[in-house]
Coordinates of N, CA and C in Angstrom, one line a residue:
M1 N 79.4 38.9 107.1 CA 78.6 39.0 105.9 C 78.4 37.6 105.3
A2 N 77.2 37.4 104.7 CA 76.8 36.1 104.3 C 77.4 35.8 102.9
N3 N 77.6 34.5 102.6 CA 78.1 34.1 101.3 C 76.9 33.8 100.4
I4 N 77.1 33.9 99.1 CA 76.0 33.6 98.1 C 75.7 32.1 98.1
N5 N 74.5 31.7 98.2 CA 74.1 30.3 98.0 C 73.9 30.0 96.5
C6 N 74.8 29.1 96.0 CA 74.8 28.8 94.6 C 73.5 28.2 94.1
A7 N 72.9 27.4 94.9 CA 71.6 26.7 94.5 C 70.5 27.8 94.3
T8 N 70.5 28.7 95.3 CA 69.5 29.8 95.2 C 69.7 30.7 94.0
L9 N 70.9 31.0 93.7 CA 71.3 31.8 92.6 C 70.9 31.1 91.3
L10 N 71.2 29.8 91.2 CA 70.9 29.1 90.0 C 69.4 29.1 89.8
E11 N 68.6 28.9 90.8 CA 67.1 28.9 90.6 C 66.6 30.3 90.2
D12 N 67.3 31.4 90.7 CA 66.9 32.7 90.3 C 67.2 33.0 88.8
I13 N 68.4 32.6 88.3 CA 68.7 32.9 86.9 C 68.1 31.9 86.0
K14 N 67.7 30.7 86.4 CA 67.0 29.8 85.5 C 65.7 30.3 85.0
M15 N 65.0 31.0 85.8 CA 63.7 31.5 85.4 C 63.8 32.6 84.3
L16 N 65.0 33.2 84.2 CA 65.2 34.3 83.2 C 65.8 33.7 81.9
L17 N 66.3 32.5 81.9 CA 66.9 32.0 80.7 C 65.8 31.6 79.6
P18 N 66.1 31.8 78.4 CA 65.2 31.3 77.3 C 65.0 29.8 77.3
S19 N 64.0 29.3 76.7 CA 63.7 27.9 76.7 C 64.7 27.0 76.0
G20 N 65.5 27.6 75.2 CA 66.5 26.9 74.4 C 67.8 26.6 75.1
N21 N 67.8 26.8 76.4 CA 69.0 26.5 77.2 C 69.4 25.0 77.2
S22 N 70.6 24.7 76.8 CA 71.1 23.4 76.6 C 72.0 22.9 77.7
L23 N 72.3 23.8 78.7 CA 73.2 23.5 79.8 C 72.4 22.8 80.9
T24 N 73.1 21.9 81.6 CA 72.5 21.2 82.7 C 72.7 22.1 83.9
D25 N 72.0 21.7 85.0 CA 72.2 22.5 86.3 C 73.6 22.4 86.8
D26 N 74.2 21.2 86.7 CA 75.6 21.1 87.1 C 76.6 22.0 86.3
Q27 N 76.3 22.1 85.0 CA 77.2 22.9 84.2 C 77.0 24.4 84.5
M28 N 75.8 24.8 84.8 CA 75.5 26.2 85.2 C 76.1 26.5 86.5
L29 N 76.1 25.5 87.5 CA 76.7 25.7 88.8 C 78.2 25.9 88.6
I30 N 78.8 25.2 87.7 CA 80.3 25.4 87.5 C 80.5 26.8 87.0
V31 N 79.7 27.3 86.1 CA 79.9 28.7 85.6 C 79.7 29.7 86.8
I32 N 78.7 29.5 87.6 CA 78.4 30.3 88.8 C 79.6 30.3 89.7
K33 N 80.2 29.2 90.0 CA 81.3 29.1 91.0 C 82.5 29.7 90.4
R34 N 82.8 29.6 89.1 CA 83.9 30.3 88.5 C 83.8 31.8 88.6
I35 N 82.6 32.3 88.3 CA 82.4 33.7 88.4 C 82.6 34.2 89.9
M36 N 82.0 33.4 90.8 CA 82.2 33.8 92.2 C 83.7 33.8 92.6
G37 N 84.5 32.9 92.0 CA 85.9 32.9 92.3 C 86.6 34.2 91.8
Q38 N 86.1 34.7 90.7 CA 86.7 36.0 90.1 C 86.1 37.2 90.8
V39 N 84.8 37.3 91.1 CA 84.2 38.5 91.6 C 84.2 38.5 93.1
G40 N 83.9 37.4 93.7 CA 83.8 37.2 95.2 C 82.5 36.5 95.5
S41 N 82.5 35.9 96.7 CA 81.3 35.1 97.1 C 80.4 35.8 98.1
D42 N 80.7 37.0 98.4 CA 80.0 37.8 99.4 C 78.6 38.2 98.8
E43 N 77.6 38.3 99.7 CA 76.2 38.6 99.3 C 76.1 39.9 98.5
Q44 N 77.1 40.8 98.8 CA 77.0 42.1 98.1 C 77.3 42.0 96.6
F45 N 77.9 40.9 96.2 CA 78.2 40.7 94.8 C 77.2 39.8 94.1
Y46 N 76.0 39.6 94.7 CA 75.0 38.7 94.2 C 74.5 39.2 92.8
G47 N 74.2 40.4 92.6 CA 73.8 40.9 91.3 C 74.8 40.8 90.2
E48 N 76.1 41.1 90.5 CA 77.2 41.0 89.5 C 77.4 39.5 89.1
V49 N 77.4 38.6 90.1 CA 77.6 37.2 89.8 C 76.4 36.7 89.0
A50 N 75.2 37.1 89.3 CA 74.0 36.6 88.5 C 74.1 37.1 87.1
C51 N 74.4 38.4 86.9 CA 74.4 38.9 85.5 C 75.5 38.4 84.7
K52 N 76.7 38.3 85.3 CA 77.8 37.7 84.6 C 77.6 36.2 84.3
A53 N 76.9 35.5 85.2 CA 76.6 34.1 84.9 C 75.6 34.0 83.7
L54 N 74.6 34.9 83.7 CA 73.6 34.9 82.6 C 74.3 35.2 81.3
R55 N 75.2 36.1 81.3 CA 75.9 36.4 80.1 C 76.8 35.3 79.6
T56 N 77.5 34.6 80.5 CA 78.4 33.5 80.2 C 77.5 32.3 79.7
I57 N 76.4 32.1 80.3 CA 75.6 31.0 79.9 C 75.0 31.3 78.5
A58 N 74.7 32.5 78.2 CA 74.2 32.9 76.9 C 75.3 32.7 75.8
D59 N 76.6 33.1 76.2 CA 77.7 32.9 75.3 C 77.9 31.4 75.0
I60 N 77.8 30.5 76.0 CA 78.0 29.1 75.8 C 76.9 28.5 74.9
N61 N 75.6 28.9 75.2 CA 74.5 28.4 74.4 C 74.6 28.9 73.0
S62 N 75.0 30.1 72.8 CA 75.1 30.7 71.4 C 76.2 29.9 70.6
S63 N 77.3 29.6 71.2 CA 78.4 28.9 70.6 C 77.9 27.5 70.2
K64 N 77.2 26.8 71.2 CA 76.7 25.5 70.9 C 75.7 25.4 69.8
A65 N 74.8 26.4 69.8 CA 73.8 26.5 68.7 C 74.4 26.7 67.4
N66 N 75.4 27.5 67.3 CA 76.1 27.8 66.0 C 76.8 26.6 65.5
V67 N 77.5 25.8 66.4 CA 78.2 24.7 66.0 C 77.4 23.5 65.6
E68 N 76.4 23.2 66.5 CA 75.5 22.0 66.3 C 74.6 22.1 65.1
Q69 N 74.1 23.3 64.8 CA 73.1 23.5 63.8 C 73.7 23.6 62.4
G70 N 74.9 24.0 62.3 CA 75.6 24.2 61.0 C 76.1 22.8 60.5
G71 N 76.4 22.7 59.3 CA 77.0 21.4 58.8 C 76.7 21.3 57.3
L72 N 76.8 20.0 56.9 CA 76.5 19.7 55.5 C 75.2 19.1 55.3
K73 N 74.6 19.4 54.2 CA 73.3 18.9 53.9 C 73.3 18.2 52.5
R74 N 72.7 17.1 52.3 CA 72.7 16.4 51.0 C 71.3 16.2 50.5
E75 N 71.1 16.4 49.3 CA 69.8 16.2 48.6 C 70.0 15.4 47.4
K76 N 69.2 14.4 47.2 CA 69.3 13.6 46.1 C 68.0 13.7 45.2
V77 N 68.2 14.1 44.0 CA 67.1 14.3 43.1 C 67.4 13.4 41.8
G78 N 66.6 12.4 41.7 CA 66.9 11.5 40.6 C 68.2 10.8 40.7
D79 N 69.1 11.0 39.7 CA 70.4 10.4 39.7 C 71.5 11.3 40.3
H80 N 71.1 12.5 40.6 CA 72.0 13.5 41.0 C 71.9 13.7 42.5
E81 N 73.1 13.8 43.2 CA 73.2 14.1 44.6 C 73.9 15.4 44.8
V82 N 73.4 16.4 45.5 CA 74.0 17.6 45.8 C 74.3 17.8 47.2
E83 N 75.5 18.2 47.5 CA 75.9 18.4 48.9 C 76.3 19.9 49.1
Y84 N 75.8 20.5 50.1 CA 76.1 21.9 50.3 C 76.2 22.3 51.8
A85 N 76.9 23.4 52.1 CA 77.0 23.8 53.5 C 75.8 24.5 53.9
V86 N 75.4 24.3 55.2 CA 74.2 24.9 55.7 C 74.7 25.8 56.9
T87 N 74.3 27.0 56.8 CA 74.6 27.9 58.0 C 73.3 28.2 58.7
S88 N 73.4 28.5 59.9 CA 72.2 28.8 60.7 C 72.4 30.0 61.6
S89 N 71.3 30.5 62.0 CA 71.4 31.7 62.9 C 70.9 31.2 64.3
G90 N 71.2 30.0 64.7 CA 70.7 29.4 65.9 C 71.2 30.2 67.1
G91 N 72.4 30.9 67.0 CA 72.9 31.7 68.1 C 72.3 33.1 68.2
A92 N 71.5 33.4 67.2 CA 71.0 34.8 67.1 C 70.1 35.1 68.3
S93 N 69.2 34.1 68.7 CA 68.3 34.4 69.8 C 69.1 34.6 71.1
W94 N 70.2 33.9 71.2 CA 71.0 34.0 72.4 C 71.8 35.3 72.4
D95 N 72.1 35.8 71.2 CA 72.7 37.1 71.1 C 71.7 38.2 71.5
D96 N 70.5 38.0 71.1 CA 69.4 39.0 71.5 C 69.2 39.0 73.0
F97 N 69.2 37.8 73.6 CA 69.1 37.6 75.0 C 70.3 38.4 75.7
K98 N 71.5 38.2 75.2 CA 72.6 38.8 75.8 C 72.5 40.3 75.8
R99 N 72.0 40.8 74.7 CA 71.9 42.3 74.6 C 70.8 42.8 75.5
S100 N 69.8 42.0 75.8 CA 68.7 42.4 76.7 C 69.2 42.4 78.1
L101 N 70.3 41.8 78.4 CA 70.8 41.8 79.8 C 71.2 43.2 80.2
N102 N 71.6 44.1 79.2 CA 71.9 45.4 79.5 C 70.8 46.2 80.1
D103 N 69.5 45.8 79.8 CA 68.3 46.5 80.3 C 67.8 45.7 81.5
L104 N 68.0 44.4 81.5 CA 67.4 43.5 82.6 C 68.2 43.6 83.9
C105 N 69.5 43.5 83.8 CA 70.3 43.5 85.0 C 70.2 44.7 85.9
P106 N 70.1 45.9 85.4 CA 70.0 47.0 86.3 C 68.6 47.0 87.1
V107 N 67.6 46.5 86.4 CA 66.3 46.4 87.0 C 66.2 45.3 88.0
M108 N 66.6 44.1 87.6 CA 66.5 42.9 88.5 C 67.5 42.9 89.6
Y109 N 68.7 43.3 89.3 CA 69.8 43.0 90.3 C 70.5 44.3 90.7
G110 N 70.2 45.4 90.0 CA 70.9 46.7 90.4 C 72.4 46.7 89.9
Y111 N 72.7 45.9 88.9 CA 74.1 45.8 88.4 C 74.0 46.2 86.9
S112 N 75.0 47.0 86.5 CA 75.2 47.4 85.1 C 76.5 47.0 84.7
F113 N 76.6 46.4 83.5 CA 77.8 46.0 82.9 C 78.7 47.2 82.6
K114 N 79.9 47.2 82.8 CA 80.8 48.3 82.6 C 81.2 48.3 81.1
T115 N 81.0 49.4 80.5 CA 81.4 49.6 79.1 C 82.2 50.8 79.0
T116 N 83.2 50.8 78.1 CA 84.0 52.0 77.8 C 84.0 52.2 76.3
T117 N 83.9 53.5 76.0 CA 84.0 53.9 74.6 C 84.9 55.1 74.5
G118 N 85.5 55.3 73.3 CA 86.4 56.4 73.1 C 87.8 55.9 72.7
M119 N 88.7 56.8 72.7 CA 90.1 56.4 72.5 C 91.0 57.3 73.3
V120 N 92.2 56.8 73.4 CA 93.3 57.5 74.2 C 94.3 58.1 73.2
I121 N 94.6 59.3 73.3 CA 95.5 60.0 72.4 C 96.7 60.3 73.2
N122 N 97.9 59.8 72.9 CA 99.1 60.1 73.6 C 99.8 61.3 72.9
T123 N 100.0 62.4 73.6 CA 100.5 63.6 73.0 C 102.0 63.8 73.3
T124 N 102.6 62.9 73.9 CA 104.0 63.1 74.3 C 104.9 62.8 73.0
A125 N 106.0 63.5 72.9 CA 106.9 63.3 71.8 C 107.6 62.0 71.9
I126 N 107.8 61.3 70.8 CA 108.5 60.1 70.7 C 109.7 60.3 69.8
P127 N 110.9 60.2 70.3 CA 112.1 60.4 69.5 C 112.3 59.3 68.5
N128 N 112.8 59.6 67.4 CA 113.1 58.7 66.3 C 114.4 58.0 66.7
P129 N 114.4 56.7 66.9 CA 115.7 56.0 67.3 C 116.7 55.9 66.2
L130 N 116.3 56.1 65.0 CA 117.3 56.1 63.9 C 118.0 57.4 63.6
C131 N 117.5 58.4 64.2 CA 118.0 59.8 63.9 C 118.9 60.2 65.1
P132 N 120.2 60.6 64.9 CA 121.0 61.0 66.0 C 120.4 62.2 66.7
P133 N 120.7 62.3 68.0 CA 120.1 63.4 68.8 C 120.3 64.8 68.3
S134 N 121.5 65.0 67.7 CA 121.8 66.4 67.2 C 120.9 66.8 66.1
Y135 N 120.5 65.8 65.2 CA 119.7 66.1 64.1 C 118.2 66.2 64.4
S136 N 117.8 65.5 65.5 CA 116.4 65.5 65.8 C 116.0 66.5 66.8
A137 N 116.9 67.4 67.2 CA 116.6 68.4 68.2 C 115.6 69.4 67.5
G138 N 114.6 69.7 68.2 CA 113.5 70.6 67.7 C 112.5 69.9 66.8
Y139 N 112.7 68.6 66.4 CA 111.8 67.9 65.6 C 111.0 66.9 66.4
L140 N 111.0 67.0 67.7 CA 110.2 66.0 68.5 C 108.8 66.3 68.5

């Protein structure tokens, strides 16, 4: 079986990334290689590696956008200077892109992210360690 060509995969996912991508090709190759190390480098994992790389690149870009665009802003009017914190939603477009991957990846690569919902209920009796066994009989 053939191994995934990192350069080809990079070119495939670059065309899907929004224009605000701030990562270099070398940085994206590092992300791809780390995911290949976790998932596998066989050609059968191409879709999974591509989708997970897209999601990771979106996470990194979202974090960078939130950190770099926020900060302090100063305004001077006459003799008064006002300083205040500025928050931005620079990562919001990356969050939208990340949500769109749930629809994009099954169509483009045949890979769906695994999601789990619900809860687990344990119905086994748990004895009270503070109560002697003779007193707790029947109250489990």
